[in-house]
């Protein structure tokens, strides 16, 4: 069952998504060698609660924290811990917020200290893949057009696309129908209509597409332990052009001032 949102509901999802965006930016200020992901998690939770929201992931199916923190070969769903981050690491952070009964969901992969050029390239292409997917998320297209756009951009740059984890509808629930795969065929799948709110979230690997799950029941790693990147926006399907409800602007501003 797909729930198409009213403009009022879209406005509330946007508010939650912008709180996610600003939470990312608060965390981005602190990302450097030596900081721990538990410290980042604490800052994120406080910031969300100070702004009238509730962490969207904490307690979701038993997930213990506010942020999913996934360094290097971890793809998604890593649990914050007290190990200091080292220079050269990439760190995928996924954050969700519930506010006024509606969720927002956005992920970004950060560089910690000095990162190798081939890994920087992976981040750049993954982020571009997300925007290729968003360009395809217009009324009249189909879900497969989004996946095709993401997959095509990632693979033509020599990377692979995780199959087992996908984007999703967003609304009063964190994960709603339809599934939004990062691979697919043009013209296939659910038809996109105005008011459909979805999270598009490419998980792109430098090596093989296969993944493994750790014994903690959460953490997903690449099967060959090569790096993986993850960028995600919550968007609403519109005629002609999707509207991005989350934002990387606050993050980019912080990162620009750090360098
Ligand atoms: Mg997410
Ligand atoms: Mg998501």
mmCIF file of C-alpha atoms and ligand atoms in Angstrom:
data_model
loop_
_atom_site.group_PDB
_atom_site.id
_atom_site.type_symbol
_atom_site.label_atom_id
_atom_site.label_comp_id
_atom_site.label_asym_id
_atom_site.label_seq_id
_atom_site.Cartn_x
_atom_site.Cartn_y
_atom_site.Cartn_z
ATOM 1 C CA UNK A 1 0.000 0.000 0.000
ATOM 2 C CA UNK A 2 1.496 3.323 -1.073
ATOM 3 C CA UNK A 3 0.495 6.483 0.791
ATOM 4 C CA UNK A 4 0.658 9.637 -1.288
ATOM 5 C CA UNK A 5 1.184 12.643 0.931
ATOM 6 C CA UNK A 6 -0.807 15.843 1.166
ATOM 7 C CA UNK A 7 1.061 19.163 0.974
ATOM 8 C CA UNK A 8 0.601 19.519 4.744
ATOM 9 C CA UNK A 9 2.213 16.138 5.324
ATOM 10 C CA UNK A 10 5.028 16.940 2.902
ATOM 11 C CA UNK A 11 5.691 20.125 4.882
ATOM 12 C CA UNK A 12 6.057 18.083 8.089
ATOM 13 C CA UNK A 13 8.363 15.553 6.401
ATOM 14 C CA UNK A 14 10.420 18.496 5.159
ATOM 15 C CA UNK A 15 10.692 19.865 8.701
ATOM 16 C CA UNK A 16 11.956 16.500 9.946
ATOM 17 C CA UNK A 17 14.307 16.155 6.973
ATOM 18 C CA UNK A 18 15.798 19.601 7.588
ATOM 19 C CA UNK A 19 16.379 18.704 11.222
ATOM 20 C CA UNK A 20 18.244 15.633 9.974
ATOM 21 C CA UNK A 21 20.284 17.894 7.669
ATOM 22 C CA UNK A 22 21.196 20.253 10.492
ATOM 23 C CA UNK A 23 22.033 17.348 12.789
ATOM 24 C CA UNK A 24 24.451 16.074 10.150
ATOM 25 C CA UNK A 25 26.074 19.508 10.042
ATOM 26 C CA UNK A 26 26.496 19.572 13.838
ATOM 27 C CA UNK A 27 28.170 16.190 13.700
ATOM 28 C CA UNK A 28 30.257 17.179 10.662
ATOM 29 C CA UNK A 29 31.895 19.917 12.754
ATOM 30 C CA UNK A 30 33.336 17.262 15.068
ATOM 31 C CA UNK A 31 34.491 14.659 12.554
ATOM 32 C CA UNK A 32 38.270 14.413 12.759
ATOM 33 C CA UNK A 33 40.898 11.865 13.747
ATOM 34 C CA UNK A 34 40.566 10.913 17.433
ATOM 35 C CA UNK A 35 36.835 11.439 17.853
ATOM 36 C CA UNK A 36 34.697 8.369 18.553
ATOM 37 C CA UNK A 37 31.428 7.499 16.868
ATOM 38 C CA UNK A 38 29.768 7.280 20.302
ATOM 39 C CA UNK A 39 30.692 10.937 20.858
ATOM 40 C CA UNK A 40 29.163 11.844 17.498
ATOM 41 C CA UNK A 41 26.060 9.852 18.365
ATOM 42 C CA UNK A 42 25.590 11.710 21.659
ATOM 43 C CA UNK A 43 25.832 15.102 19.946
ATOM 44 C CA UNK A 44 23.322 14.012 17.312
ATOM 45 C CA UNK A 45 20.790 12.774 19.853
ATOM 46 C CA UNK A 46 21.035 15.932 21.970
ATOM 47 C CA UNK A 47 20.701 18.190 18.938
ATOM 48 C CA UNK A 48 17.627 16.334 17.691
ATOM 49 C CA UNK A 49 15.910 16.395 21.118
ATOM 50 C CA UNK A 50 16.825 20.079 21.659
ATOM 51 C CA UNK A 51 14.957 20.844 18.432
ATOM 52 C CA UNK A 52 11.768 18.999 19.304
ATOM 53 C CA UNK A 53 12.514 15.785 17.454
ATOM 54 C CA UNK A 54 13.066 12.176 18.409
ATOM 55 C CA UNK A 55 15.886 10.053 16.970
ATOM 56 C CA UNK A 56 14.259 8.017 14.216
ATOM 57 C CA UNK A 57 16.505 4.959 14.416
ATOM 58 C CA UNK A 58 16.911 4.563 18.182
ATOM 59 C CA UNK A 59 14.777 1.596 19.201
ATOM 60 C CA UNK A 60 13.788 0.870 15.593
ATOM 61 C CA UNK A 61 13.765 -2.947 15.483
ATOM 62 C CA UNK A 62 15.989 -2.651 18.536
ATOM 63 C CA UNK A 63 18.733 -0.476 17.006
ATOM 64 C CA UNK A 64 20.555 0.976 20.029
ATOM 65 C CA UNK A 65 21.616 4.451 18.824
ATOM 66 C CA UNK A 66 20.725 7.668 17.012
ATOM 67 C CA UNK A 67 23.246 7.358 14.174
ATOM 68 C CA UNK A 68 24.176 4.444 11.997
ATOM 69 C CA UNK A 69 27.960 4.791 11.674
ATOM 70 C CA UNK A 70 29.674 2.777 8.984
ATOM 71 C CA UNK A 71 33.400 3.310 8.400
ATOM 72 C CA UNK A 72 35.357 2.141 5.343
ATOM 73 C CA UNK A 73 34.202 -1.357 4.325
ATOM 74 C CA UNK A 74 31.044 -1.078 6.420
ATOM 75 C CA UNK A 75 28.147 -0.325 4.091
ATOM 76 C CA UNK A 76 25.355 0.635 6.502
ATOM 77 C CA UNK A 77 23.848 -0.016 9.952
ATOM 78 C CA UNK A 78 27.086 0.129 11.953
ATOM 79 C CA UNK A 79 26.670 0.694 15.698
ATOM 80 C CA UNK A 80 28.511 3.604 17.377
ATOM 81 C CA UNK A 81 31.488 2.576 19.533
ATOM 82 C CA UNK A 82 34.357 4.056 21.525
ATOM 83 C CA UNK A 83 37.157 3.453 19.007
ATOM 84 C CA UNK A 84 38.827 6.728 17.953
ATOM 85 C CA UNK A 85 38.553 7.414 14.221
ATOM 86 C CA UNK A 86 41.812 7.375 12.271
ATOM 87 C CA UNK A 87 42.910 9.664 9.461
ATOM 88 C CA UNK A 88 42.226 8.112 6.059
ATOM 89 C CA UNK A 89 38.886 6.654 7.151
ATOM 90 C CA UNK A 90 35.633 7.324 5.365
ATOM 91 C CA UNK A 91 32.582 7.362 7.607
ATOM 92 C CA UNK A 92 29.041 6.878 6.364
ATOM 93 C CA UNK A 93 26.550 8.440 8.778
ATOM 94 C CA UNK A 94 22.860 7.747 8.449
ATOM 95 C CA UNK A 95 20.410 9.778 10.531
ATOM 96 C CA UNK A 96 16.647 9.731 10.916
ATOM 97 C CA UNK A 97 14.338 12.038 12.841
ATOM 98 C CA UNK A 98 10.697 11.821 13.829
ATOM 99 C CA UNK A 99 8.945 15.081 14.553
ATOM 100 C CA UNK A 100 5.245 15.943 14.507
ATOM 101 C CA UNK A 101 4.531 12.339 13.600
ATOM 102 C CA UNK A 102 6.626 12.260 10.426
ATOM 103 C CA UNK A 103 10.111 11.024 9.575
ATOM 104 C CA UNK A 104 13.052 12.424 7.655
ATOM 105 C CA UNK A 105 16.016 10.292 6.585
ATOM 106 C CA UNK A 106 19.388 11.274 5.112
ATOM 107 C CA UNK A 107 22.891 9.824 4.874
ATOM 108 C CA UNK A 108 26.300 11.271 3.966
ATOM 109 C CA UNK A 109 29.771 9.780 3.760
ATOM 110 C CA UNK A 110 32.474 11.924 5.385
ATOM 111 C CA UNK A 111 36.250 11.987 5.039
ATOM 112 C CA UNK A 112 38.255 11.724 8.256
ATOM 113 C CA UNK A 113 41.598 13.500 7.935
ATOM 114 C CA UNK A 114 43.469 12.728 4.715
ATOM 115 C CA UNK A 115 41.711 10.226 2.467
ATOM 116 C CA UNK A 116 43.250 8.498 -0.571
ATOM 117 C CA UNK A 117 42.262 9.899 -3.973
ATOM 118 C CA UNK A 118 40.625 6.670 -5.195
ATOM 119 C CA UNK A 119 38.388 6.702 -2.126
ATOM 120 C CA UNK A 120 37.533 10.382 -2.643
ATOM 121 C CA UNK A 121 36.485 9.424 -6.174
ATOM 122 C CA UNK A 122 34.140 6.758 -4.782
ATOM 123 C CA UNK A 123 32.449 9.378 -2.592
ATOM 124 C CA UNK A 124 32.112 11.813 -5.487
ATOM 125 C CA UNK A 125 30.549 9.246 -7.811
ATOM 126 C CA UNK A 126 28.201 7.908 -5.112
ATOM 127 C CA UNK A 127 26.955 11.409 -4.398
ATOM 128 C CA UNK A 128 26.515 12.031 -8.126
ATOM 129 C CA UNK A 129 24.613 8.736 -8.421
ATOM 130 C CA UNK A 130 22.155 9.947 -5.805
ATOM 131 C CA UNK A 131 21.462 13.102 -7.809
ATOM 132 C CA UNK A 132 21.106 11.077 -11.031
ATOM 133 C CA UNK A 133 18.459 9.039 -9.224
ATOM 134 C CA UNK A 134 16.699 12.174 -7.998
ATOM 135 C CA UNK A 135 16.624 13.563 -11.565
ATOM 136 C CA UNK A 136 14.699 10.444 -12.577
ATOM 137 C CA UNK A 137 12.202 10.737 -9.693
ATOM 138 C CA UNK A 138 9.578 12.708 -11.588
ATOM 139 C CA UNK A 139 5.881 12.064 -12.025
ATOM 140 C CA UNK A 140 5.192 9.713 -14.929
ATOM 141 C CA UNK A 141 8.494 7.840 -14.593
ATOM 142 C CA UNK A 142 8.758 4.508 -12.800
ATOM 143 C CA UNK A 143 10.767 3.235 -9.855
ATOM 144 C CA UNK A 144 13.015 1.360 -12.290
ATOM 145 C CA UNK A 145 14.048 4.645 -13.898
ATOM 146 C CA UNK A 146 15.540 5.777 -10.572
ATOM 147 C CA UNK A 147 17.459 2.545 -10.075
ATOM 148 C CA UNK A 148 18.653 2.551 -13.667
ATOM 149 C CA UNK A 149 20.004 6.093 -13.337
ATOM 150 C CA UNK A 150 21.878 5.292 -10.100
ATOM 151 C CA UNK A 151 23.256 1.987 -11.363
ATOM 152 C CA UNK A 152 24.284 3.346 -14.748
ATOM 153 C CA UNK A 153 26.316 6.173 -13.236
ATOM 154 C CA UNK A 154 27.977 3.977 -10.616
ATOM 155 C CA UNK A 155 28.866 1.123 -12.961
ATOM 156 C CA UNK A 156 30.141 3.284 -15.797
ATOM 157 C CA UNK A 157 32.632 4.640 -13.253
ATOM 158 C CA UNK A 158 33.772 1.121 -12.360
ATOM 159 C CA UNK A 159 31.867 0.650 -9.104
ATOM 160 C CA UNK A 160 29.198 -1.828 -8.010
ATOM 161 C CA UNK A 161 25.725 -1.415 -6.528
ATOM 162 C CA UNK A 162 24.526 -3.178 -3.383
ATOM 163 C CA UNK A 163 21.374 -5.148 -4.168
ATOM 164 C CA UNK A 164 20.105 -6.340 -0.788
ATOM 165 C CA UNK A 165 19.503 -2.880 0.715
ATOM 166 C CA UNK A 166 17.258 -0.357 -0.957
ATOM 167 C CA UNK A 167 15.604 3.022 -0.582
ATOM 168 C CA UNK A 168 12.007 3.278 0.581
ATOM 169 C CA UNK A 169 8.917 5.366 1.036
ATOM 170 C CA UNK A 170 9.039 7.830 3.955
ATOM 171 C CA UNK A 171 6.151 9.244 5.967
ATOM 172 C CA UNK A 172 4.490 8.435 9.269
ATOM 173 C CA UNK A 173 6.694 5.341 9.145
ATOM 174 C CA UNK A 174 10.451 5.320 8.591
ATOM 175 C CA UNK A 175 10.161 2.609 5.951
ATOM 176 C CA UNK A 176 7.089 2.584 3.743
ATOM 177 C CA UNK A 177 6.237 1.173 0.331
ATOM 178 C CA UNK A 178 7.520 1.244 -2.305
ATOM 179 C CA UNK A 179 11.033 -0.152 -2.209
ATOM 180 C CA UNK A 180 13.452 2.008 -4.190
ATOM 181 C CA UNK A 181 16.306 -0.176 -5.473
ATOM 182 C CA UNK A 182 19.556 1.387 -6.636
ATOM 183 C CA UNK A 183 19.541 -0.828 -9.701
ATOM 184 C CA UNK A 184 16.889 -1.562 -12.275
ATOM 185 C CA UNK A 185 15.493 -1.284 -15.736
ATOM 186 C CA UNK A 186 13.967 1.784 -17.311
ATOM 187 C CA UNK A 187 10.183 1.777 -17.511
ATOM 188 C CA UNK A 188 9.750 -0.976 -14.910
ATOM 189 C CA UNK A 189 8.104 -0.938 -11.517
ATOM 190 C CA UNK A 190 5.685 1.322 -9.671
ATOM 191 C CA UNK A 191 4.645 4.455 -11.537
ATOM 192 C CA UNK A 192 5.754 7.645 -9.794
ATOM 193 C CA UNK A 193 3.006 10.080 -8.878
ATOM 194 C CA UNK A 194 3.059 13.500 -7.294
ATOM 195 C CA UNK A 195 3.078 13.301 -3.519
ATOM 196 C CA UNK A 196 5.118 10.113 -3.332
ATOM 197 C CA UNK A 197 7.836 10.721 -0.734
ATOM 198 C CA UNK A 198 10.840 8.420 -0.987
ATOM 199 C CA UNK A 199 14.343 8.051 0.370
ATOM 200 C CA UNK A 200 16.814 7.458 -2.458
ATOM 201 C CA UNK A 201 20.020 6.031 -1.011
ATOM 202 C CA UNK A 202 22.729 4.563 -3.220
ATOM 203 C CA UNK A 203 25.163 2.226 -1.456
ATOM 204 C CA UNK A 204 28.082 1.974 -3.863
ATOM 205 C CA UNK A 205 31.087 -0.327 -3.485
ATOM 206 C CA UNK A 206 34.622 0.032 -4.781
ATOM 207 C CA UNK A 207 34.994 -3.744 -5.213
ATOM 208 C CA UNK A 208 32.383 -6.486 -5.407
ATOM 209 C CA UNK A 209 28.672 -5.798 -4.896
ATOM 210 C CA UNK A 210 28.232 -8.632 -2.396
ATOM 211 C CA UNK A 211 27.807 -7.893 1.295
ATOM 212 C CA UNK A 212 27.975 -9.760 4.592
ATOM 213 C CA UNK A 213 26.230 -9.123 7.896
ATOM 214 C CA UNK A 214 28.160 -9.233 11.155
ATOM 215 C CA UNK A 215 27.136 -11.256 14.192
ATOM 216 C CA UNK A 216 25.905 -8.096 15.941
ATOM 217 C CA UNK A 217 22.805 -8.488 13.773
ATOM 218 C CA UNK A 218 23.225 -5.027 12.275
ATOM 219 C CA UNK A 219 26.521 -4.102 10.677
ATOM 220 C CA UNK A 220 26.717 -4.716 6.918
ATOM 221 C CA UNK A 221 30.181 -4.951 5.323
ATOM 222 C CA UNK A 222 31.390 -5.459 1.782
ATOM 223 C CA UNK A 223 32.282 -9.106 1.166
ATOM 224 C CA UNK A 224 35.779 -8.165 -0.076
ATOM 225 C CA UNK A 225 36.280 -5.539 2.670
ATOM 226 C CA UNK A 226 36.835 -2.777 0.112
ATOM 227 C CA UNK A 227 35.310 0.646 0.837
ATOM 228 C CA UNK A 228 31.641 1.493 0.389
ATOM 229 C CA UNK A 229 29.894 4.888 0.305
ATOM 230 C CA UNK A 230 26.310 5.928 1.081
ATOM 231 C CA UNK A 231 24.462 9.134 0.285
ATOM 232 C CA UNK A 232 20.733 9.582 0.882
ATOM 233 C CA UNK A 233 18.084 12.244 0.456
ATOM 234 C CA UNK A 234 14.384 12.248 1.295
ATOM 235 C CA UNK A 235 12.572 13.621 -1.770
ATOM 236 C CA UNK A 236 9.030 14.184 -2.973
ATOM 237 C CA UNK A 237 8.029 13.308 -6.516
ATOM 238 C CA UNK A 238 6.749 16.319 -8.433
ATOM 239 C CA UNK A 239 5.909 17.042 -12.059
ATOM 240 C CA UNK A 240 9.046 17.874 -14.030
ATOM 241 C CA UNK A 241 11.489 17.853 -11.100
ATOM 242 C CA UNK A 242 11.620 16.155 -7.709
ATOM 243 C CA UNK A 243 11.845 18.361 -4.631
ATOM 244 C CA UNK A 244 14.624 17.428 -2.218
ATOM 245 C CA UNK A 245 13.267 17.681 1.343
ATOM 246 C CA UNK A 246 16.549 16.973 3.141
ATOM 247 C CA UNK A 247 19.685 18.978 2.351
ATOM 248 C CA UNK A 248 23.477 18.732 2.153
ATOM 249 C CA UNK A 249 23.871 22.530 2.160
ATOM 250 C CA UNK A 250 24.493 22.746 5.905
ATOM 251 C CA UNK A 251 27.050 19.939 5.727
ATOM 252 C CA UNK A 252 28.843 21.448 2.729
ATOM 253 C CA UNK A 253 29.042 24.784 4.542
ATOM 254 C CA UNK A 254 30.688 23.146 7.578
ATOM 255 C CA UNK A 255 33.103 21.131 5.442
ATOM 256 C CA UNK A 256 34.073 24.200 3.409
ATOM 257 C CA UNK A 257 34.969 26.090 6.572
ATOM 258 C CA UNK A 258 36.936 23.159 8.002
ATOM 259 C CA UNK A 259 39.287 23.005 5.000
HETATM 260 MG MG1 LIG B 1 18.909 6.593 6.091
HETATM 261 MG MG1 LIG B 2 16.687 5.300 4.366
#
